[in-house]
PDB file of C-alpha atoms in Angstrom:
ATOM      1  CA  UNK J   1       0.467   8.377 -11.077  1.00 39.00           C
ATOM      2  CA  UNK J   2       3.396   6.452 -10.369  1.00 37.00           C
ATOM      3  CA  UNK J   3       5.489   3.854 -11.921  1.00 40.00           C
ATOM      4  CA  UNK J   4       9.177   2.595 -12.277  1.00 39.00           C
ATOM      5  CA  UNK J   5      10.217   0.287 -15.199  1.00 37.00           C
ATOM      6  CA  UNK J   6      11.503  -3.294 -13.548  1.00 37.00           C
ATOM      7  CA  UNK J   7      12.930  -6.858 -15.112  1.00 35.00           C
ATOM      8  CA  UNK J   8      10.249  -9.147 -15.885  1.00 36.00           C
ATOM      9  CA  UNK J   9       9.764 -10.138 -12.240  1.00 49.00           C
ATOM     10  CA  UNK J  10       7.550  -7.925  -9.515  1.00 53.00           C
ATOM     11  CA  UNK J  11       9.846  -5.339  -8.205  1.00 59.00           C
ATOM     12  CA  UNK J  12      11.558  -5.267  -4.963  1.00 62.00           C
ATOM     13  CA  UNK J  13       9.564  -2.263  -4.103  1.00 61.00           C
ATOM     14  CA  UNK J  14       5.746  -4.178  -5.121  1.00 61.00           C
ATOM     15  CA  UNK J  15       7.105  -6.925  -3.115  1.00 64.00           C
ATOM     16  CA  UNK J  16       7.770  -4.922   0.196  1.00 63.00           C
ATOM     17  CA  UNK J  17       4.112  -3.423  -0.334  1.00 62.00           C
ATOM     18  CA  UNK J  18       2.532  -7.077  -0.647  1.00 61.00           C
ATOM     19  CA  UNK J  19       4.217  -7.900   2.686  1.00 64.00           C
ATOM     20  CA  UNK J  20       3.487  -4.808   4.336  1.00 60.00           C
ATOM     21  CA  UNK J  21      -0.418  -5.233   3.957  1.00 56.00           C
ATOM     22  CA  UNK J  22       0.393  -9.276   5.296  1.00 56.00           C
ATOM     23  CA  UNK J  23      -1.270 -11.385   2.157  1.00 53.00           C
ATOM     24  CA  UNK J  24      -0.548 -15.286   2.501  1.00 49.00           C
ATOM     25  CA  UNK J  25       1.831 -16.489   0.950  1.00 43.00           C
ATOM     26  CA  UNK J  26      -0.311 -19.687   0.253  1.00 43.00           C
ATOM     27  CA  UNK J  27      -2.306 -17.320  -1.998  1.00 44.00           C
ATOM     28  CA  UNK J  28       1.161 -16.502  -4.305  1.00 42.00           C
ATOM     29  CA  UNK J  29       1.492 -18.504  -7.198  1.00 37.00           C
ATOM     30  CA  UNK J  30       5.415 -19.443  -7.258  1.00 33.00           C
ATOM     31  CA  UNK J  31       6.912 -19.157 -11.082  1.00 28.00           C
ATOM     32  CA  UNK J  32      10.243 -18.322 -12.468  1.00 26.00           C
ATOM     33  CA  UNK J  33      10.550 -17.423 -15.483  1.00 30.00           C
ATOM     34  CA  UNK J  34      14.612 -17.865 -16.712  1.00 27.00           C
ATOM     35  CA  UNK J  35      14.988 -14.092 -17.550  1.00 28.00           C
ATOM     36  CA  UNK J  36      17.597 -12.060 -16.542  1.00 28.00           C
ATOM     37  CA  UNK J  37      17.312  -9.512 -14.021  1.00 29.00           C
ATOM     38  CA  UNK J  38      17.869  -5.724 -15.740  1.00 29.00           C
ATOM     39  CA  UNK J  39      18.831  -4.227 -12.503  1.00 30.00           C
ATOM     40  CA  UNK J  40      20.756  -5.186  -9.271  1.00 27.00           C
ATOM     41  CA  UNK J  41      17.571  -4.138  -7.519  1.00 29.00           C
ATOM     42  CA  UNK J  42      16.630  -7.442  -5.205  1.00 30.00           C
ATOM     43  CA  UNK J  43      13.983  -9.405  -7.421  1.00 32.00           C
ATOM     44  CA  UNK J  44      11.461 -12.256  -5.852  1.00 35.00           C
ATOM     45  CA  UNK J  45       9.665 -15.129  -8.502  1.00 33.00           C
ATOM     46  CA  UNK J  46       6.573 -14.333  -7.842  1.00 35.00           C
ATOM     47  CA  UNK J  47       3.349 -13.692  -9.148  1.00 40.00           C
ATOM     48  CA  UNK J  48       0.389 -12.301  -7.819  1.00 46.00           C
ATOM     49  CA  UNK J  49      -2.291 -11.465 -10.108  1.00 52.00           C
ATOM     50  CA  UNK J  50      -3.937  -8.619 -10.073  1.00 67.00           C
ATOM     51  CA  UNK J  51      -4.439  -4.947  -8.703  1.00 78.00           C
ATOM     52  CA  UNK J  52      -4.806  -4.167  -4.874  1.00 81.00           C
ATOM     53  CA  UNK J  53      -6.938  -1.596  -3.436  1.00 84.00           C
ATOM     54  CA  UNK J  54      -6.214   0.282  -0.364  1.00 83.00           C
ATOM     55  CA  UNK J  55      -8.440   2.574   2.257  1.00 87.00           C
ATOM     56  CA  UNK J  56      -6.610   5.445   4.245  1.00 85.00           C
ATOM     57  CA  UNK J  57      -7.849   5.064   8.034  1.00 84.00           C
ATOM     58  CA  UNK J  58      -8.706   8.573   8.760  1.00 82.00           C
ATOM     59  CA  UNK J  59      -7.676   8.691  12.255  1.00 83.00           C
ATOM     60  CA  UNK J  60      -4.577   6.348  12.375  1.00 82.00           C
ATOM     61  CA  UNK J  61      -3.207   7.538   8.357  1.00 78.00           C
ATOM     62  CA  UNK J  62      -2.814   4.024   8.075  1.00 79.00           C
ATOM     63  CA  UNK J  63      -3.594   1.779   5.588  1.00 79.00           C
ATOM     64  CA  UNK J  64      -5.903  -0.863   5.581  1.00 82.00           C
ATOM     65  CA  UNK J  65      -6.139  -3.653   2.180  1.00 82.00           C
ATOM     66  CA  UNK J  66      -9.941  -3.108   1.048  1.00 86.00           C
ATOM     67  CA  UNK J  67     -10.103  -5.429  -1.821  1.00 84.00           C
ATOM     68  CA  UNK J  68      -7.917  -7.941  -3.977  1.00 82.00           C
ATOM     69  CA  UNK J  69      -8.877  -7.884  -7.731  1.00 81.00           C
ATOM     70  CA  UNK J  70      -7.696 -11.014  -9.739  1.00 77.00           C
ATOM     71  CA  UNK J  71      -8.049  -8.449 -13.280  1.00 69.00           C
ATOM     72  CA  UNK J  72      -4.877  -6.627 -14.665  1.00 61.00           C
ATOM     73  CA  UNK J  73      -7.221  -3.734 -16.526  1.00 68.00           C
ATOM     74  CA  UNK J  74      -7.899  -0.620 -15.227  1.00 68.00           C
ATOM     75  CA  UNK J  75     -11.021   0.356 -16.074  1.00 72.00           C
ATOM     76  CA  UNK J  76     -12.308  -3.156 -14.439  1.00 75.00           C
ATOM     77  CA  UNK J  77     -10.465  -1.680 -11.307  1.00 75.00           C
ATOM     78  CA  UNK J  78     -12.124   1.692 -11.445  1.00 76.00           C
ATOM     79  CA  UNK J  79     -15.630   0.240 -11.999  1.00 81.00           C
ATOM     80  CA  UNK J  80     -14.871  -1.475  -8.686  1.00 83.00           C
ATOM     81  CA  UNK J  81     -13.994   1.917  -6.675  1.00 85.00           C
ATOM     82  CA  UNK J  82     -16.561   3.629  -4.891  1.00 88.00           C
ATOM     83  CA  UNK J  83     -17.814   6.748  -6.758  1.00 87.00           C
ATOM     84  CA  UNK J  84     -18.308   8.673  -3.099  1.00 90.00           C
ATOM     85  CA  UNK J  85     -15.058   7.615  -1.105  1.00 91.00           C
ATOM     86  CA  UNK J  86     -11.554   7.798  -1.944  1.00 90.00           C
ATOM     87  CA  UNK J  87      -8.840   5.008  -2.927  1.00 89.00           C
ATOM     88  CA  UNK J  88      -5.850   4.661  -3.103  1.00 85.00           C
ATOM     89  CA  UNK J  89      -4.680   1.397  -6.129  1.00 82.00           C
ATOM     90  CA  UNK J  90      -1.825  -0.140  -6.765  1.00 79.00           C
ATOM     91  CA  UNK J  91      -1.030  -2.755  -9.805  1.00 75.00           C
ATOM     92  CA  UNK J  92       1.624  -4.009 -12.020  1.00 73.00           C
ATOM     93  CA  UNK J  93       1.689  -3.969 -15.962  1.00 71.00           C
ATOM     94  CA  UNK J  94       3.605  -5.660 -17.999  1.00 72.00           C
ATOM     95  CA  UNK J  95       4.718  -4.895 -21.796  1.00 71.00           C
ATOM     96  CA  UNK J  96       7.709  -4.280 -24.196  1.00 75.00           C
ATOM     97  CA  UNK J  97       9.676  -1.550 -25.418  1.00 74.00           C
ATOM     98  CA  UNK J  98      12.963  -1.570 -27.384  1.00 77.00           C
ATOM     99  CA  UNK J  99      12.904  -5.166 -27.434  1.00 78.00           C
ATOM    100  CA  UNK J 100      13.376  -5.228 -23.779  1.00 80.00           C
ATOM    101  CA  UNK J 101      10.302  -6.609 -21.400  1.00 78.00           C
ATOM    102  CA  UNK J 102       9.594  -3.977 -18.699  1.00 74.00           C
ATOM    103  CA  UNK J 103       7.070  -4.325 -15.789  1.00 73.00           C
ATOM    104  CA  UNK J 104       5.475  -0.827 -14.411  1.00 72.00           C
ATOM    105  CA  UNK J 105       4.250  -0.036 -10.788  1.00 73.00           C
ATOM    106  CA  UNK J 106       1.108   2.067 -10.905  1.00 74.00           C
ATOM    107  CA  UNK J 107       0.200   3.619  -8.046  1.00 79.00           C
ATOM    108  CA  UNK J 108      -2.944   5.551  -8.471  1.00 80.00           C
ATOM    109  CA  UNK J 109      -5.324   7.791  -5.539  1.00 84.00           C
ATOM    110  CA  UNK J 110      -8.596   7.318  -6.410  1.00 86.00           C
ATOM    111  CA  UNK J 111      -9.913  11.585  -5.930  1.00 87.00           C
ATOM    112  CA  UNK J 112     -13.879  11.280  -6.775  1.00 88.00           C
ATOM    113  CA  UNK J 113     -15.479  14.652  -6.839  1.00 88.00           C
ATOM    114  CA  UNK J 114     -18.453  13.477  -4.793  1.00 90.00           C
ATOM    115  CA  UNK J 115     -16.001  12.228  -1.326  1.00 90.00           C
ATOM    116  CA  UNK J 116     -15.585  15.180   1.041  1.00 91.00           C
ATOM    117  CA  UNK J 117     -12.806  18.087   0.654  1.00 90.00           C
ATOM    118  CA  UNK J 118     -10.953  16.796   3.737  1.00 90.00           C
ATOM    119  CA  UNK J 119     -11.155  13.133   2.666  1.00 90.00           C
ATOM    120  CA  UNK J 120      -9.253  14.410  -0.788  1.00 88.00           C
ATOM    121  CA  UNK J 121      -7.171  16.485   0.866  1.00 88.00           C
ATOM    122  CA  UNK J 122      -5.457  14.188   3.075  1.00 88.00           C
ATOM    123  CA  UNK J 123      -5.166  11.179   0.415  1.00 87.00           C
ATOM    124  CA  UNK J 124      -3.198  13.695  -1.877  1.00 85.00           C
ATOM    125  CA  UNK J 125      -1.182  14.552   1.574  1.00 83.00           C
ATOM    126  CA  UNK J 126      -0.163  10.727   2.105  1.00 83.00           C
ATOM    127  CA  UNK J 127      -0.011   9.118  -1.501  1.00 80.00           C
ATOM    128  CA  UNK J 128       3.573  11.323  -0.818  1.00 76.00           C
ATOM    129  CA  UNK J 129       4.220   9.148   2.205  1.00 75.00           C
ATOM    130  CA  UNK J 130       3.224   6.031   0.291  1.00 73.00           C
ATOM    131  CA  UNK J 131       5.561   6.654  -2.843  1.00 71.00           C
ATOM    132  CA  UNK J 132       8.277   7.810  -0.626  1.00 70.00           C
ATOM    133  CA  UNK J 133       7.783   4.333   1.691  1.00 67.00           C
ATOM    134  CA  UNK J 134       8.340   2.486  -1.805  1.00 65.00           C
ATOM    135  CA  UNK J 135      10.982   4.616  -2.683  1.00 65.00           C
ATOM    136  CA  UNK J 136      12.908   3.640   0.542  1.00 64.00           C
ATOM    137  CA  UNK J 137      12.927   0.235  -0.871  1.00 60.00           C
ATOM    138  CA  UNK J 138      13.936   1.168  -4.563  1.00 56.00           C
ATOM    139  CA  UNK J 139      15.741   3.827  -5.174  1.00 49.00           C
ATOM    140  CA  UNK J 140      15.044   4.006  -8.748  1.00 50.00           C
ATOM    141  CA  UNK J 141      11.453   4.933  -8.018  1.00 50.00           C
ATOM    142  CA  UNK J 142       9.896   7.748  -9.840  1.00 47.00           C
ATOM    143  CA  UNK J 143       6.636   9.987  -9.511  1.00 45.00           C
ATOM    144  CA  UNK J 144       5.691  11.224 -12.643  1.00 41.00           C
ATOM    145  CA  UNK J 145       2.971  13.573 -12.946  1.00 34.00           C
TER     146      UNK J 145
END
């Protein structure tokens, strides 16, 4: 799993992902909030609800946006994912901690026990790839395991 505590706004790094996978921008719900940025990281106002789920195209490695969920929980996200295939998920939490609000990246591979060896094998290979594309855009990305 990996996240990276932000301000209160999606992260520069969320952002880049959203327009990498080319969702309209009609479908974006502009807001600002008025709260100040906690980092000089590059911070946009706004607000997509939701988790995205992605598929890894076997023979290109790239990958292709599967399914838009409108539901910030996971286990309403996992009851979504295929229990034979593997996913890869990506959403953004919100909460508080020393009095500070703090939004978390979570990028998760979906590993079912019932896909095929190979299929598991190369999703661990590229959720590397994936949190090292995201770390290109924000340094202060972590991978905790």
């Amino acid at each position: 799993m990996s996240l990276f505590p932000k301000a209160p706004k999606y992260t520069a790094a969320y952002s880049a992902l959203i327009d990498s996978i080319g969702v309209d921008k009609k479908d974006i719900e502009y807001k600002f909030d008025g709260a100040a940025c906690l980092t000089n990281i590059c911070m946009f106002d706004m607000c997509i609800p939701g988790s995205f789920v992605f598929a890894l195209d076997q023979s290109t490695k790239a990958l292709n946006l599967v399914e838009t969920l409108n539901s910030e929980k996971v286990h309403e996200v996992c009851s979504v994912l295929p229990p034979t295939s593997c996913r890869y998920f990506v959403f953004q939490r919100s909460f508080t901690r020393a009095m500070r609000h703090r939004v978390a990246v979570h990028v998760v591979a979906w590993l079912p026990q019932q896909a095929e060896v190979r299929e598991r094998v190369l999703y661990k290979r590229q959720i590397k790839d994936l949190c090292a594309q995201l770390r290109r855009v924000d340094h202060k990305f972590e991978i905790y395991n």
